[in-house]
Amino acid sequence: YRGLSQYAKAIGIFEEAREQAKKAGDRKGEGVYLEHMGQCKQALGDYVLAIACYKEQFDIANELGDSVAQAFASLGLGVVLLQQAVVERRDAVVDVQKLLDAALHLNTAIRLS
């Protein structure tokens, strides 16, 4: 479903798979499903939950001493934090542009009065 951009459906499947892995004591599997959930949440723009998934994935990888999984978790976390910063910056630029437009409009109104 993730490949088809049906992220919400994919998240549900990954959550269920994670629960099954947890019941089976499969910590590595939990980490894998957390990574997939993080990627889906990131694709949906839910950066806070994506960050939580990657952090938990990292903690599990650290617990298991799995340096490759730690690297993937760190990469996912870094990318989502960068995306979040870009979105926040873009929003800030739009806000500044609105303020400049309002100031120009006000300046024109003052000159005309």
PDB file of C-alpha atoms in Angstrom, residues 2-96:
ATOM      1  CA  ARG A   2       2.916   2.357   0.700  1.00  0.00           C
ATOM      2  CA  GLY A   3       4.084   1.925  -2.900  1.00  0.00           C
ATOM      3  CA  LEU A   4       0.612   2.965  -4.033  1.00  0.00           C
ATOM      4  CA  SER A   5       0.684   6.098  -1.826  1.00  0.00           C
ATOM      5  CA  GLN A   6      -2.058   4.634   0.388  1.00  0.00           C
ATOM      6  CA  TYR A   7      -0.143   5.641   3.487  1.00  0.00           C
ATOM      7  CA  ALA A   8      -2.978   5.529   6.014  1.00  0.00           C
ATOM      8  CA  LYS A   9      -3.810   1.962   5.020  1.00  0.00           C
ATOM      9  CA  ALA A  10      -0.127   1.008   5.107  1.00  0.00           C
ATOM     10  CA  ILE A  11       0.237   2.500   8.593  1.00  0.00           C
ATOM     11  CA  GLY A  12      -2.615   0.333   9.848  1.00  0.00           C
ATOM     12  CA  ILE A  13      -0.963  -2.771   8.428  1.00  0.00           C
ATOM     13  CA  PHE A  14       2.432  -1.834   9.889  1.00  0.00           C
ATOM     14  CA  GLU A  15       0.877  -1.125  13.299  1.00  0.00           C
ATOM     15  CA  GLU A  16      -0.730  -4.564  13.324  1.00  0.00           C
ATOM     16  CA  ALA A  17       2.507  -6.212  12.185  1.00  0.00           C
ATOM     17  CA  ARG A  18       4.395  -4.348  14.901  1.00  0.00           C
ATOM     18  CA  GLU A  19       1.966  -5.627  17.544  1.00  0.00           C
ATOM     19  CA  GLN A  20       2.457  -9.175  16.297  1.00  0.00           C
ATOM     20  CA  ALA A  21       6.234  -8.732  16.432  1.00  0.00           C
ATOM     21  CA  LYS A  22       5.956  -7.322  19.957  1.00  0.00           C
ATOM     22  CA  LYS A  23       3.866 -10.313  21.101  1.00  0.00           C
ATOM     23  CA  ALA A  24       6.433 -12.662  19.580  1.00  0.00           C
ATOM     24  CA  GLY A  25       9.309 -10.837  21.291  1.00  0.00           C
ATOM     25  CA  ASP A  26      10.763  -9.877  17.903  1.00  0.00           C
ATOM     26  CA  ARG A  27      12.435  -6.544  18.731  1.00  0.00           C
ATOM     27  CA  LYS A  28      14.187  -6.346  15.344  1.00  0.00           C
ATOM     28  CA  GLY A  29      10.824  -6.767  13.612  1.00  0.00           C
ATOM     29  CA  GLU A  30       9.344  -4.018  15.788  1.00  0.00           C
ATOM     30  CA  GLY A  31      12.119  -1.713  14.661  1.00  0.00           C
ATOM     31  CA  VAL A  32      11.558  -2.524  10.998  1.00  0.00           C
ATOM     32  CA  TYR A  33       7.830  -1.782  11.270  1.00  0.00           C
ATOM     33  CA  LEU A  34       8.529   1.444  13.152  1.00  0.00           C
ATOM     34  CA  GLU A  35      10.792   2.523  10.295  1.00  0.00           C
ATOM     35  CA  HIS A  36       8.051   1.808   7.750  1.00  0.00           C
ATOM     36  CA  MET A  37       5.457   3.627   9.864  1.00  0.00           C
ATOM     37  CA  GLY A  38       7.828   6.586  10.174  1.00  0.00           C
ATOM     38  CA  GLN A  39       8.231   6.731   6.403  1.00  0.00           C
ATOM     39  CA  CYS A  40       4.452   6.692   5.898  1.00  0.00           C
ATOM     40  CA  LYS A  41       3.800   9.329   8.552  1.00  0.00           C
ATOM     41  CA  GLN A  42       6.552  11.445   7.019  1.00  0.00           C
ATOM     42  CA  ALA A  43       4.953  11.122   3.572  1.00  0.00           C
ATOM     43  CA  LEU A  44       1.669  12.322   5.092  1.00  0.00           C
ATOM     44  CA  GLY A  45       3.447  15.345   6.608  1.00  0.00           C
ATOM     45  CA  ASP A  46       2.927  14.124  10.174  1.00  0.00           C
ATOM     46  CA  TYR A  47       6.472  14.955  11.209  1.00  0.00           C
ATOM     47  CA  VAL A  48       5.927  14.727  14.968  1.00  0.00           C
ATOM     48  CA  LEU A  49       4.744  11.119  14.768  1.00  0.00           C
ATOM     49  CA  ALA A  50       7.390  10.245  12.171  1.00  0.00           C
ATOM     50  CA  ILE A  51      10.068  11.562  14.533  1.00  0.00           C
ATOM     51  CA  ALA A  52       8.624   9.460  17.365  1.00  0.00           C
ATOM     52  CA  CYS A  53       8.757   6.333  15.174  1.00  0.00           C
ATOM     53  CA  TYR A  54      12.367   6.916  14.145  1.00  0.00           C
ATOM     54  CA  LYS A  55      13.427   7.644  17.733  1.00  0.00           C
ATOM     55  CA  GLU A  56      11.819   4.437  18.958  1.00  0.00           C
ATOM     56  CA  GLN A  57      13.365   2.525  16.066  1.00  0.00           C
ATOM     57  CA  PHE A  58      16.772   3.925  17.066  1.00  0.00           C
ATOM     58  CA  ASP A  59      16.260   2.932  20.700  1.00  0.00           C
ATOM     59  CA  ILE A  60      15.450  -0.644  19.705  1.00  0.00           C
ATOM     60  CA  ALA A  61      18.439  -0.799  17.341  1.00  0.00           C
ATOM     61  CA  ASN A  62      20.660   0.568  20.104  1.00  0.00           C
ATOM     62  CA  GLU A  63      19.304  -2.009  22.555  1.00  0.00           C
ATOM     63  CA  LEU A  64      20.082  -4.780  20.043  1.00  0.00           C
ATOM     64  CA  GLY A  65      23.497  -3.360  19.128  1.00  0.00           C
ATOM     65  CA  ASP A  66      22.397  -3.202  15.475  1.00  0.00           C
ATOM     66  CA  SER A  67      24.523  -0.440  13.949  1.00  0.00           C
ATOM     67  CA  VAL A  68      22.919  -0.751  10.499  1.00  0.00           C
ATOM     68  CA  ALA A  69      19.426  -0.235  11.947  1.00  0.00           C
ATOM     69  CA  GLN A  70      20.788   2.653  14.035  1.00  0.00           C
ATOM     70  CA  ALA A  71      22.090   4.233  10.838  1.00  0.00           C
ATOM     71  CA  PHE A  72      18.730   3.840   9.072  1.00  0.00           C
ATOM     72  CA  ALA A  73      16.881   5.293  12.061  1.00  0.00           C
ATOM     73  CA  SER A  74      19.314   8.215  12.231  1.00  0.00           C
ATOM     74  CA  LEU A  75      18.960   8.828   8.501  1.00  0.00           C
ATOM     75  CA  GLY A  76      15.154   8.780   8.706  1.00  0.00           C
ATOM     76  CA  LEU A  77      15.209  11.109  11.694  1.00  0.00           C
ATOM     77  CA  GLY A  78      17.598  13.510   9.977  1.00  0.00           C
ATOM     78  CA  VAL A  79      15.538  13.633   6.791  1.00  0.00           C
ATOM     79  CA  VAL A  80      12.245  14.223   8.604  1.00  0.00           C
ATOM     80  CA  LEU A  81      13.786  16.961  10.772  1.00  0.00           C
ATOM     81  CA  LEU A  82      15.103  18.623   7.620  1.00  0.00           C
ATOM     82  CA  GLN A  83      11.699  18.379   5.935  1.00  0.00           C
ATOM     83  CA  GLN A  84      10.030  19.832   9.012  1.00  0.00           C
ATOM     84  CA  ALA A  85      12.474  22.760   9.027  1.00  0.00           C
ATOM     85  CA  VAL A  86      11.895  23.424   5.317  1.00  0.00           C
ATOM     86  CA  VAL A  87       8.116  23.451   5.783  1.00  0.00           C
ATOM     87  CA  GLU A  88       8.381  25.773   8.791  1.00  0.00           C
ATOM     88  CA  ARG A  89      10.735  28.082   6.887  1.00  0.00           C
ATOM     89  CA  ARG A  90       8.432  28.108   3.856  1.00  0.00           C
ATOM     90  CA  ASP A  91       5.510  28.998   6.127  1.00  0.00           C
ATOM     91  CA  ALA A  92       7.574  31.782   7.693  1.00  0.00           C
ATOM     92  CA  VAL A  93       8.478  33.165   4.250  1.00  0.00           C
ATOM     93  CA  VAL A  94       4.799  33.193   3.274  1.00  0.00           C
ATOM     94  CA  ASP A  95       3.943  35.038   6.521  1.00  0.00           C
ATOM     95  CA  VAL A  96       6.647  37.637   5.856  1.00  0.00           C
TER      96      VAL A  96
END
